[in-house]
Coordinates of C-alpha atoms in Angstrom, one line a residue:
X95 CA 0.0 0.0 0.0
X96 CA 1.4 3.0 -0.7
X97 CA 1.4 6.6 1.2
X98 CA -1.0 9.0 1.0
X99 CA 0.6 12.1 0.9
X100 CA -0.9 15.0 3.2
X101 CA 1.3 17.9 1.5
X102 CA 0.1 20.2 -0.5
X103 CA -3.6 18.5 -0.4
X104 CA -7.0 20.2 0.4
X105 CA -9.2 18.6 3.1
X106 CA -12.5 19.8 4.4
X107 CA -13.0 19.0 7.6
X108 CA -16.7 18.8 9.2
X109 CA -17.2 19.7 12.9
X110 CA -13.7 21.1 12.3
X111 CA -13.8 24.5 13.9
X112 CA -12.9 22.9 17.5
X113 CA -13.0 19.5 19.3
X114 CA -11.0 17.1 17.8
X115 CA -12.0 18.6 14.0
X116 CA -10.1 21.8 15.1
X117 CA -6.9 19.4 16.0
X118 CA -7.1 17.0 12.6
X119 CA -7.1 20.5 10.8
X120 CA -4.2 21.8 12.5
X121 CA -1.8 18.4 12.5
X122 CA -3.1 18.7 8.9
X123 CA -1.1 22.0 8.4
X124 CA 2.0 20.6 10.5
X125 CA 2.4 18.0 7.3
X126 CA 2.2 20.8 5.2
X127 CA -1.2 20.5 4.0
X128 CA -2.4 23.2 1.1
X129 CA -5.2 24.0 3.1
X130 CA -8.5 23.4 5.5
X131 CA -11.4 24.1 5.1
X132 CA -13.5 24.1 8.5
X133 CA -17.5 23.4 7.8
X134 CA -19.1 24.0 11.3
X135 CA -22.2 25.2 12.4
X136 CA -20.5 27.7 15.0
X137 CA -19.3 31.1 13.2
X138 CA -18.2 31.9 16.8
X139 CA -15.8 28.9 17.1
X140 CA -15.4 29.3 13.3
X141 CA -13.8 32.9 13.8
X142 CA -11.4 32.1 16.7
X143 CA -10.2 28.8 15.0
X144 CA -9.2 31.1 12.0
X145 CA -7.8 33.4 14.0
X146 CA -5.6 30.6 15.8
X147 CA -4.9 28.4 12.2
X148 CA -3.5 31.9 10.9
X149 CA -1.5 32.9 14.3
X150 CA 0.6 29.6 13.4
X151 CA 0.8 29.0 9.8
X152 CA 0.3 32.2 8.5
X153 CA -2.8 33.4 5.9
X154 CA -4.6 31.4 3.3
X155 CA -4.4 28.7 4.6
X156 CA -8.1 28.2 6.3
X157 CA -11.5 28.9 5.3
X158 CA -14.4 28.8 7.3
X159 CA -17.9 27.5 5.8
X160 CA -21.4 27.5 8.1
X161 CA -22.3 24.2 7.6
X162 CA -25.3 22.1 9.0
X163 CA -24.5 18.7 7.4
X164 CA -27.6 17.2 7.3
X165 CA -28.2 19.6 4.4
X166 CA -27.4 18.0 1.2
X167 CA -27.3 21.6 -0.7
X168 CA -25.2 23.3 2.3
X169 CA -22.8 20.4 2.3
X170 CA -22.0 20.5 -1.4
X171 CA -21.8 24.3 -1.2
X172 CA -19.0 23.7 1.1
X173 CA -17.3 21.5 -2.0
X174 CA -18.1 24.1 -4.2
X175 CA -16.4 26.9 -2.1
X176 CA -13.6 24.8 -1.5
X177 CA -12.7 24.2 -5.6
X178 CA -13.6 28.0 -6.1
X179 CA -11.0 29.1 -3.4
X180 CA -8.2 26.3 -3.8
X181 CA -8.9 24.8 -7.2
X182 CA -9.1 21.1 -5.9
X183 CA -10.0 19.0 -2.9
X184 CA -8.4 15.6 -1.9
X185 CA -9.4 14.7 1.8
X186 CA -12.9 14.9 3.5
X187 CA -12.9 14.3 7.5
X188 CA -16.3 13.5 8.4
X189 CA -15.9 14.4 12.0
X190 CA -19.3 16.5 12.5
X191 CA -21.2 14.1 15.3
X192 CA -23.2 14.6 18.5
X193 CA -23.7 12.1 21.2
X194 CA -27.0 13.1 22.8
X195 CA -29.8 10.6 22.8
X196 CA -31.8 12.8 24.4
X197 CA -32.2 14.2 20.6
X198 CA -31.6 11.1 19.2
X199 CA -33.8 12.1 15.6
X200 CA -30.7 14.9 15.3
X201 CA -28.6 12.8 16.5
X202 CA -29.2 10.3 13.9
X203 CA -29.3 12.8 11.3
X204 CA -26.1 14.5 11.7
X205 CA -24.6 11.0 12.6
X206 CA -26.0 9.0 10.1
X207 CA -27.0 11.0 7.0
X208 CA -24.1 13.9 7.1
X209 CA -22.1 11.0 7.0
X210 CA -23.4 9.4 4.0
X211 CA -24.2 13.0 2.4
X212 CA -20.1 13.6 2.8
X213 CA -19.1 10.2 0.8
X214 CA -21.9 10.8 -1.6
X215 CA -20.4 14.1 -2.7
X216 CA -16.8 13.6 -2.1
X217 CA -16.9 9.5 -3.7
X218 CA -19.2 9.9 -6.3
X219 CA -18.0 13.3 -7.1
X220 CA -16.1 16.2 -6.1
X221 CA -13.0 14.2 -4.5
X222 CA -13.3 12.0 -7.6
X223 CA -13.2 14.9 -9.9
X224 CA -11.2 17.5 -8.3
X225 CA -8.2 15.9 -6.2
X226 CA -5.2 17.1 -7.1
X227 CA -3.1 13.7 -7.0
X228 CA -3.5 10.3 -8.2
X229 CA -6.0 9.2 -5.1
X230 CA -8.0 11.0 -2.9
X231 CA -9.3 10.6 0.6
X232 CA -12.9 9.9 2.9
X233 CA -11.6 9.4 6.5
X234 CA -15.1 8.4 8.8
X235 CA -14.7 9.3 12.3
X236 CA -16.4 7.0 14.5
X237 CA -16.1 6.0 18.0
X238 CA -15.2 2.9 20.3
X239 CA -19.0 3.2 21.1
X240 CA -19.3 2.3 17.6
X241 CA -17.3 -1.2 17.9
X242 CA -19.4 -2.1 21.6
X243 CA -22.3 -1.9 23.1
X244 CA -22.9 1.2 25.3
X245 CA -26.0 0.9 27.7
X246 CA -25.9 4.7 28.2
X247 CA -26.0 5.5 25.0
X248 CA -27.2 3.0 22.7
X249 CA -28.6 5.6 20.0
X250 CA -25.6 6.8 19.6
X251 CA -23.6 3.8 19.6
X252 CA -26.1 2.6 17.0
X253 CA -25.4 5.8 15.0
X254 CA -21.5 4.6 15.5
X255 CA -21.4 1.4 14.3
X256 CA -23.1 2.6 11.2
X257 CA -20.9 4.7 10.3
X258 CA -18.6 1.2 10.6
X259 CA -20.8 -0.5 8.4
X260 CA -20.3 2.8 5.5
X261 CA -17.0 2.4 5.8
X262 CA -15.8 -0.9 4.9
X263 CA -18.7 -1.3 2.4
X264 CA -17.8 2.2 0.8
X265 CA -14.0 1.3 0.8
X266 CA -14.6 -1.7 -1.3
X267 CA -12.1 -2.6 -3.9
X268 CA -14.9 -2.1 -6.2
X269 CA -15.6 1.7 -5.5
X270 CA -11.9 2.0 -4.9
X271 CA -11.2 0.9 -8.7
X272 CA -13.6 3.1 -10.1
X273 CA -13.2 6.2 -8.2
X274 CA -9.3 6.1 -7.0
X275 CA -10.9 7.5 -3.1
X276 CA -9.6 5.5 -0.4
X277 CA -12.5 5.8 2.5
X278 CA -11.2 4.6 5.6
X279 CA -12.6 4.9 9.8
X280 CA -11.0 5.8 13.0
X281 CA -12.6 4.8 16.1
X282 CA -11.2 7.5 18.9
X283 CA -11.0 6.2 22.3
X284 CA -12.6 8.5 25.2
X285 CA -10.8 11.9 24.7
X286 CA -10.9 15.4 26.7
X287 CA -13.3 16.8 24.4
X288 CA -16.8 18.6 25.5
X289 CA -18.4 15.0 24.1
X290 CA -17.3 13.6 27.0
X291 CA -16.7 16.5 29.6
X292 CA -20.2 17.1 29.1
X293 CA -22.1 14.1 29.5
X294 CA -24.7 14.3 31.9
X295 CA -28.4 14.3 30.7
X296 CA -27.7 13.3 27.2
X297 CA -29.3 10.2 27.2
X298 CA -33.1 9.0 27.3
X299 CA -33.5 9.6 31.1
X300 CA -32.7 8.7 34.5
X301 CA -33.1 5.0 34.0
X302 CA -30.1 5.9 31.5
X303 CA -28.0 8.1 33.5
X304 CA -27.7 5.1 36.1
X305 CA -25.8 3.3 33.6
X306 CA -22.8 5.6 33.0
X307 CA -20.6 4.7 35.3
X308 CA -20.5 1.0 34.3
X309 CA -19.5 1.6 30.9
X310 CA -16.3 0.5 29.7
X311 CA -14.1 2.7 27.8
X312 CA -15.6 6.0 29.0
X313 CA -12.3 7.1 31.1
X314 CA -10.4 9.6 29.7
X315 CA -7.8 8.6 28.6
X316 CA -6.2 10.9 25.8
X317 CA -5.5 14.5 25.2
X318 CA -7.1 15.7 21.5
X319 CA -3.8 16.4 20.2
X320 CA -2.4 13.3 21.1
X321 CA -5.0 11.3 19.2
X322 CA -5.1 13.6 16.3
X323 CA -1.5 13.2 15.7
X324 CA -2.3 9.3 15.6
X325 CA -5.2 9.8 12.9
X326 CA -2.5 11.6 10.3
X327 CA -1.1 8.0 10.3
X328 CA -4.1 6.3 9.5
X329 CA -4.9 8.7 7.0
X330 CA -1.2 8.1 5.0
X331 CA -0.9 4.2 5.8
X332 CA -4.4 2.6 6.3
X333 CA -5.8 0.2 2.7
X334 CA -9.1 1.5 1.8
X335 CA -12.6 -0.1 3.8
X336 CA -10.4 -0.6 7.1
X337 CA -11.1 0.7 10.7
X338 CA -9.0 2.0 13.4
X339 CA -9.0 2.2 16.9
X340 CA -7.4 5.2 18.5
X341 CA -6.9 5.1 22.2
X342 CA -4.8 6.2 25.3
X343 CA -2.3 8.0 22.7
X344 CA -1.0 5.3 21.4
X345 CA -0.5 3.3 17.3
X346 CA -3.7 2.4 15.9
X347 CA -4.8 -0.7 15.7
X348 CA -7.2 -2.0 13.2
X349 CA -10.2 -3.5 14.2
X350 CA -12.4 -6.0 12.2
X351 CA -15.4 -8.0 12.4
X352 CA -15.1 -11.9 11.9
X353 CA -15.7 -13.0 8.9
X354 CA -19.5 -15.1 9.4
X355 CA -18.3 -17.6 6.8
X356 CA -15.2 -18.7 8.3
X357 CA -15.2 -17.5 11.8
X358 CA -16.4 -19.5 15.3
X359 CA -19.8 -20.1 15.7
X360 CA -21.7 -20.3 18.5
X361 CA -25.5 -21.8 17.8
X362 CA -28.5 -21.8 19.8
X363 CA -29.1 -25.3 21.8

C-alpha cells in the first residue's frame, strides 16, 4: 500500500472549527497541507479557529464555511467553495457528530445522514473529480462506542457502528477501482473533548444516566492532540474499507469483524 501524501492536499474538515476537528485541521497544516477548510455550524468557534490556524501558519491557509450537514445543498456548497477558493480538494474528515440521545432524531441525522451525504459528494464526485493527485481521501470518524455496546448511549452507539458499516462497504475494492478515493474509519477512544466532559443528561432519562458509570471505555484517557496526531497516520498508511482504533495515545490498531463464513460459531441449543 502506498502513502498517501498529506502535503500540498485540500481537506475539508466537518465539525472542524474545535473539538478534535479543530486538531485533525491543525496536524493537517504541520504536514504541510495546502489548506483546510472548516465546515461547522458555529461562526463563533469558526472565527477564533481562524484566527488561531493563521496565528501559526500564516494566511490562506483556512477557510471557514457555516455548515449544517444534514443539508445536502449546504454540504455541497461547502465542496463548491472549496474548488472555487483552492482549485481542488483531496481529503474529506467526516468528523461532524453529537452524542445526545436525548435528541436522538438529530442525533441520527447529523450521525448518520451527514455521514453518508459527505461520501456521496466527495466518492461519487467532487473528491473523484477534483483531487489534485493520483488518489483521494474519505476518513469516517467514529467512535469505540461504535465497535461495543454502550447501555448509556445506545442511539448513539447505534449511529457509531453505522458509520462502521459505511466504511468498509464504501471502501470496497470495487468503488476503490472506479473512483481512485480511499474511505477509511478511525474509532477514537474517550478523549478530553466537550463529548465527553459534558455528558450528563444526554441520554433517554434517568433510568439511563444510572448506567454511565459501568461503561467500559468511558475514562479519559487521551488529550485531542495526542490522538489527532495518531489519525494523520491512518490517513497516510491505512488500505481503503479498514477501521482503526485510537486510544490512550497510542498506534492504531485496526479492528475487524469476523468473517461469518469462516469465523467460530456459537448456535442456539
Amino acid at each position: 500500500m502506498s502513502i498517501f501524501e498529506i502535503a500540498d492536499k485540500v481537506a475539508i474538515i466537518t465539525g472542524g472549527a474545535s473539538g478534535l476537528g479543530l486538531k485533525y485541521a491543525l496536524e493537517l497544516l504541520k504536514k504541510n497541507a495546502k489548506a483546510v477548510v472548516l465546515a461547522d455550524i458555529s461562526p463563533e468557534l469558526g472565527s477564533k479557529a481562524l484566527q488561531q490556524i493563521e496565528k501559526e501558519f500564516g494566511k490562506n491557509k483556512a477557510i471557514f464555511i457555516k455548515t449544517d450537514v444534514t443539508s445536502y445543498a449546504q454540504f455541497e456548497a461547502v465542496f463548491k467553495e472549496t474548488i472555487k477558493t483552492f482549485k481542488n480538494v483531496d481529503i474529506l474528515i467526516n468528523n461532524a457528530g453529537i452524542m445526545d440521545d436525548s435528541v436522538w432524531e438529530k442525533e441520527i441525522a447529523i450521525n448518520v445522514n451527514g455521514t453518508i451525504i459527505g461520501i456521496l459528494l466527495g466518492l461519487e464526485n467532487y473528491i473523484q473529480r477534483y483531487k489534485s493527485g493520483s488518489e483521494g481521501l474519505i476518513l469516517n470518524v467514529s467512535s469505540i462506542a461504535g465497535i461495543a455496546p454502550f447501555a448509556f448511549v445506545p442511539i448513539y452507539a447505534g449511529t457509531k457502528f453505522a458509520v462502521y458499516g459505511l466504511t468498509i462497504s464504501w471502501g470496497l475494492p470495487a468503488h476503490y477501482e472506479r473512483t481512485k478515493v480511499r474511505v477509511v474509519g478511525v474509532c477514537p477512544g474517550s478523549t478530553v473533548t466537550p463529548l465527553i466532559t459534558d455528558l450528563p443528561n444526554r441520554n433517554l432519562g434517568p433510568a439511563y444516566e444510572k448506567l454511565r458509570p459501568i461503561e467500559c471505555g468511558l475514562v479519559v484517557n487521551q488529550g485531542p492532540e495526542e490522538a489527532a496526531v495518531q489519525v494523520m497516520s491512518v490517513i497516510e498508511r491505512a488500505p481503503s474499507g479498514t477501521m482503526w482504533v485510537v486510544e490512550g495515545g497510542k498506534a492504531p490498531f485496526k479492528f475487524q469483524l469476523p468473517d461469518r463464513l469462516v469465523g467460530p460459531k456459537t448456535f442456539l441449543p
